[in-house]
């Protein structure tokens, strides 16, 4: 696991504004990070984004307001890093990512900002993610009831879930395909019901078998 960026910045060595320590070196430390020195001594190794947004450069005095700004930018950076790492492994709803950030100790304001950034970049899209998940479940022979329940548990809003399900092939068409593959039997019918197919979607697909009697 990659070590977290420390959010604690020492203030004991900071002098009052006008006599604050001055940045004497900002050098590339590799992997997108820069080593910052104050008055010739090592201070912090910071992500490039934090260095840039905090206005850190040689000759800049690091007084208390500047140190606070660095802390804020570090929190912003870490919130975005947590959210973007989560998206590497699977799609998330906005709500599930918000919950992930909250569990990691990210405050609501920073979390909302990080999620907004990912949405603007097109990396976080509830409708796209819901449809992709719905299609995956449908390919695994899930019916609409199961798909709706799964998407709801993942934090997708009801209207997003409804649009995703409406985009899928009709349940009856998907059920027919399962029946062709597995055979027109009571066992297949029970399986379809267990997988979340609505009884009305199965009407007439298997002769002499009534879905409402097998539920």
Short mmCIF file of C-alpha atoms in Angstrom, two decimals:
data_model
loop_
_atom_site.label_atom_id
_atom_site.label_comp_id
_atom_site.label_asym_id
_atom_site.label_seq_id
_atom_site.Cartn_x
_atom_site.Cartn_y
_atom_site.Cartn_z
CA UNK A 1 0.00 0.00 0.00
CA UNK A 2 1.34 3.40 -0.94
CA UNK A 3 2.09 5.48 2.19
CA UNK A 4 -0.32 8.33 2.84
CA UNK A 5 0.94 11.88 2.59
CA UNK A 6 1.35 13.31 6.07
CA UNK A 7 -1.06 16.15 6.69
CA UNK A 8 0.75 17.47 9.77
CA UNK A 9 3.07 20.38 9.09
CA UNK A 10 5.37 21.53 11.90
CA UNK A 11 4.75 25.09 13.03
CA UNK A 12 7.17 25.20 15.95
CA UNK A 13 9.97 26.34 13.67
CA UNK A 14 7.97 29.00 11.89
CA UNK A 15 8.84 32.58 12.71
CA UNK A 16 6.31 35.45 12.73
CA UNK A 17 5.28 36.86 9.34
CA UNK A 18 8.12 38.96 8.01
CA UNK A 19 10.69 36.73 9.69
CA UNK A 20 9.36 33.35 8.55
CA UNK A 21 11.60 30.60 7.15
CA UNK A 22 12.22 30.90 3.44
CA UNK A 23 12.22 28.20 0.78
CA UNK A 24 15.78 27.76 -0.37
CA UNK A 25 15.32 24.73 -2.63
CA UNK A 26 12.56 22.91 -4.50
CA UNK A 27 13.92 19.85 -6.26
CA UNK A 28 12.39 16.93 -8.10
CA UNK A 29 12.26 13.87 -5.84
CA UNK A 30 10.78 11.61 -8.54
CA UNK A 31 7.31 10.06 -9.00
CA UNK A 32 5.68 13.47 -9.21
CA UNK A 33 6.95 14.73 -5.86
CA UNK A 34 9.25 17.58 -4.91
CA UNK A 35 11.53 18.00 -1.91
CA UNK A 36 11.22 21.43 -0.31
CA UNK A 37 13.92 22.94 1.91
CA UNK A 38 13.46 25.80 4.37
CA UNK A 39 16.51 27.88 5.27
CA UNK A 40 18.71 25.15 3.79
CA UNK A 41 17.17 22.28 5.78
CA UNK A 42 14.80 19.55 4.51
CA UNK A 43 11.16 20.39 5.22
CA UNK A 44 8.68 18.31 3.21
CA UNK A 45 8.40 16.08 0.13
CA UNK A 46 5.16 17.15 -1.51
CA UNK A 47 3.14 16.21 -4.62
CA UNK A 48 3.67 18.56 -7.55
CA UNK A 49 0.01 19.63 -7.47
CA UNK A 50 0.33 20.70 -3.83
CA UNK A 51 3.56 22.61 -4.51
CA UNK A 52 1.96 24.47 -7.42
CA UNK A 53 -1.38 25.24 -5.77
CA UNK A 54 0.32 26.39 -2.57
CA UNK A 55 2.63 28.75 -4.43
CA UNK A 56 5.80 27.16 -3.09
CA UNK A 57 8.94 28.38 -4.84
CA UNK A 58 12.45 29.40 -3.98
CA UNK A 59 12.42 32.65 -2.04
CA UNK A 60 8.84 32.26 -0.74
CA UNK A 61 8.44 32.70 3.01
CA UNK A 62 6.49 29.91 4.70
CA UNK A 63 4.57 31.81 7.35
CA UNK A 64 1.52 30.44 9.18
CA UNK A 65 -1.01 31.32 6.44
CA UNK A 66 1.20 29.63 3.84
CA UNK A 67 1.57 26.54 6.03
CA UNK A 68 -2.20 26.38 6.49
CA UNK A 69 -2.65 26.63 2.73
CA UNK A 70 -0.29 23.68 2.24
CA UNK A 71 -2.32 21.65 4.73
CA UNK A 72 -5.53 22.44 2.84
CA UNK A 73 -3.97 21.49 -0.49
CA UNK A 74 -2.68 18.24 0.97
CA UNK A 75 -6.16 17.34 2.16
CA UNK A 76 -7.55 18.19 -1.26
CA UNK A 77 -4.88 16.08 -2.95
CA UNK A 78 -5.46 13.11 -0.66
CA UNK A 79 -9.24 13.20 -1.14
CA UNK A 80 -8.84 13.13 -4.91
CA UNK A 81 -6.20 10.38 -4.68
CA UNK A 82 -8.45 8.13 -2.56
CA UNK A 83 -11.41 8.58 -4.92
CA UNK A 84 -9.42 8.09 -8.11
CA UNK A 85 -7.68 4.97 -6.73
CA UNK A 86 -11.08 3.46 -5.96
CA UNK A 87 -12.16 3.98 -9.57
CA UNK A 88 -9.17 2.04 -10.87
CA UNK A 89 -10.67 -1.23 -9.72
CA UNK A 90 -14.37 -0.82 -10.52
CA UNK A 91 -17.04 1.73 -11.29
CA UNK A 92 -18.67 3.42 -8.32
CA UNK A 93 -21.74 5.52 -7.78
CA UNK A 94 -21.14 9.03 -6.48
CA UNK A 95 -22.71 7.99 -3.19
CA UNK A 96 -20.49 4.93 -2.74
CA UNK A 97 -17.38 7.04 -3.36
CA UNK A 98 -18.64 9.68 -0.92
CA UNK A 99 -19.04 6.94 1.69
CA UNK A 100 -15.53 5.68 0.93
CA UNK A 101 -14.07 9.16 1.45
CA UNK A 102 -16.00 9.62 4.71
CA UNK A 103 -14.64 6.32 6.05
CA UNK A 104 -11.14 7.58 5.22
CA UNK A 105 -11.68 10.70 7.32
CA UNK A 106 -12.16 13.14 4.43
CA UNK A 107 -14.53 15.96 5.39
CA UNK A 108 -17.67 16.55 3.33
CA UNK A 109 -16.47 19.74 1.64
CA UNK A 110 -13.23 18.19 0.40
CA UNK A 111 -15.06 15.02 -0.59
CA UNK A 112 -17.63 16.94 -2.65
CA UNK A 113 -14.88 18.89 -4.37
CA UNK A 114 -12.98 15.69 -5.25
CA UNK A 115 -16.11 14.03 -6.62
CA UNK A 116 -16.99 17.14 -8.62
CA UNK A 117 -13.52 17.11 -10.16
CA UNK A 118 -13.87 13.46 -11.19
CA UNK A 119 -17.29 14.15 -12.70
CA UNK A 120 -15.96 17.08 -14.74
CA UNK A 121 -13.16 14.85 -16.03
CA UNK A 122 -15.69 12.19 -17.02
CA UNK A 123 -14.19 9.63 -14.64
CA UNK A 124 -17.26 9.49 -12.41
CA UNK A 125 -20.59 9.08 -14.18
CA UNK A 126 -23.48 7.47 -12.32
CA UNK A 127 -25.56 6.73 -15.41
CA UNK A 128 -22.68 5.14 -17.29
CA UNK A 129 -21.62 3.09 -14.27
CA UNK A 130 -25.17 1.93 -13.54
CA UNK A 131 -25.71 0.82 -17.13
CA UNK A 132 -22.39 -1.05 -17.20
CA UNK A 133 -23.29 -2.88 -13.99
CA UNK A 134 -26.81 -3.64 -15.23
CA UNK A 135 -25.44 -5.09 -18.48
CA UNK A 136 -22.94 -7.22 -16.54
CA UNK A 137 -25.69 -8.65 -14.35
CA UNK A 138 -28.02 -9.22 -17.31
CA UNK A 139 -25.24 -11.20 -19.01
CA UNK A 140 -25.16 -13.36 -15.89
CA UNK A 141 -28.87 -14.16 -16.32
CA UNK A 142 -30.09 -11.69 -13.69
CA UNK A 143 -33.63 -10.41 -13.97
CA UNK A 144 -34.72 -6.83 -13.49
CA UNK A 145 -35.69 -7.27 -9.83
CA UNK A 146 -32.21 -8.50 -8.94
CA UNK A 147 -30.54 -5.81 -11.06
CA UNK A 148 -32.57 -3.03 -9.45
CA UNK A 149 -31.75 -4.31 -5.96
CA UNK A 150 -28.04 -4.55 -6.74
CA UNK A 151 -27.84 -1.04 -8.18
CA UNK A 152 -29.76 0.39 -5.25
CA UNK A 153 -27.36 -1.22 -2.78
CA UNK A 154 -24.49 0.42 -4.67
CA UNK A 155 -25.90 3.87 -4.06
CA UNK A 156 -27.40 4.68 -7.44
CA UNK A 157 -30.47 6.92 -7.38
CA UNK A 158 -33.83 5.41 -8.33
CA UNK A 159 -34.11 7.40 -11.56
CA UNK A 160 -30.61 6.33 -12.60
CA UNK A 161 -31.50 2.69 -11.87
CA UNK A 162 -34.74 2.96 -13.84
CA UNK A 163 -32.99 4.38 -16.93
CA UNK A 164 -30.30 1.69 -16.78
CA UNK A 165 -32.86 -1.12 -16.62
CA UNK A 166 -34.96 0.42 -19.41
CA UNK A 167 -31.89 0.35 -21.67
CA UNK A 168 -31.53 -3.43 -21.34
CA UNK A 169 -33.18 -5.96 -23.63
CA UNK A 170 -36.70 -6.80 -22.44
CA UNK A 171 -36.81 -9.39 -19.69
CA UNK A 172 -38.85 -11.79 -21.81
CA UNK A 173 -36.18 -11.78 -24.53
CA UNK A 174 -33.44 -12.48 -22.02
CA UNK A 175 -35.52 -15.20 -20.38
CA UNK A 176 -36.12 -16.89 -23.75
CA UNK A 177 -32.38 -17.03 -24.30
CA UNK A 178 -31.86 -18.70 -20.92
CA UNK A 179 -34.61 -21.22 -21.67
CA UNK A 180 -33.07 -22.07 -25.05
CA UNK A 181 -29.75 -22.69 -23.33
CA UNK A 182 -30.96 -24.56 -20.24
CA UNK A 183 -34.13 -26.21 -21.52
CA UNK A 184 -37.82 -25.55 -20.99
CA UNK A 185 -38.21 -27.16 -17.60
CA UNK A 186 -39.60 -26.42 -14.16
CA UNK A 187 -36.03 -26.22 -12.90
CA UNK A 188 -35.23 -23.49 -15.43
CA UNK A 189 -38.36 -21.59 -14.47
CA UNK A 190 -37.48 -21.75 -10.78
CA UNK A 191 -33.98 -20.54 -11.60
CA UNK A 192 -35.30 -17.56 -13.53
CA UNK A 193 -37.58 -16.59 -10.66
CA UNK A 194 -34.70 -16.94 -8.20
CA UNK A 195 -32.54 -14.72 -10.42
CA UNK A 196 -35.05 -11.90 -10.21
CA UNK A 197 -37.18 -12.30 -13.32
CA UNK A 198 -40.71 -11.03 -12.83
CA UNK A 199 -43.37 -13.79 -13.18
CA UNK A 200 -45.23 -11.77 -15.81
CA UNK A 201 -42.08 -11.70 -17.99
CA UNK A 202 -42.17 -15.52 -18.06
CA UNK A 203 -45.79 -15.97 -19.05
CA UNK A 204 -46.13 -18.47 -21.88
CA UNK A 205 -42.41 -19.16 -22.18
CA UNK A 206 -42.61 -22.63 -20.65
CA UNK A 207 -45.75 -24.65 -21.40
CA UNK A 208 -47.86 -25.90 -18.50
CA UNK A 209 -45.70 -24.12 -15.92
CA UNK A 210 -47.25 -21.21 -14.07
CA UNK A 211 -44.67 -18.81 -12.56
CA UNK A 212 -47.06 -17.64 -9.85
CA UNK A 213 -47.36 -21.19 -8.59
CA UNK A 214 -43.61 -21.63 -8.28
CA UNK A 215 -42.63 -18.46 -6.41
#
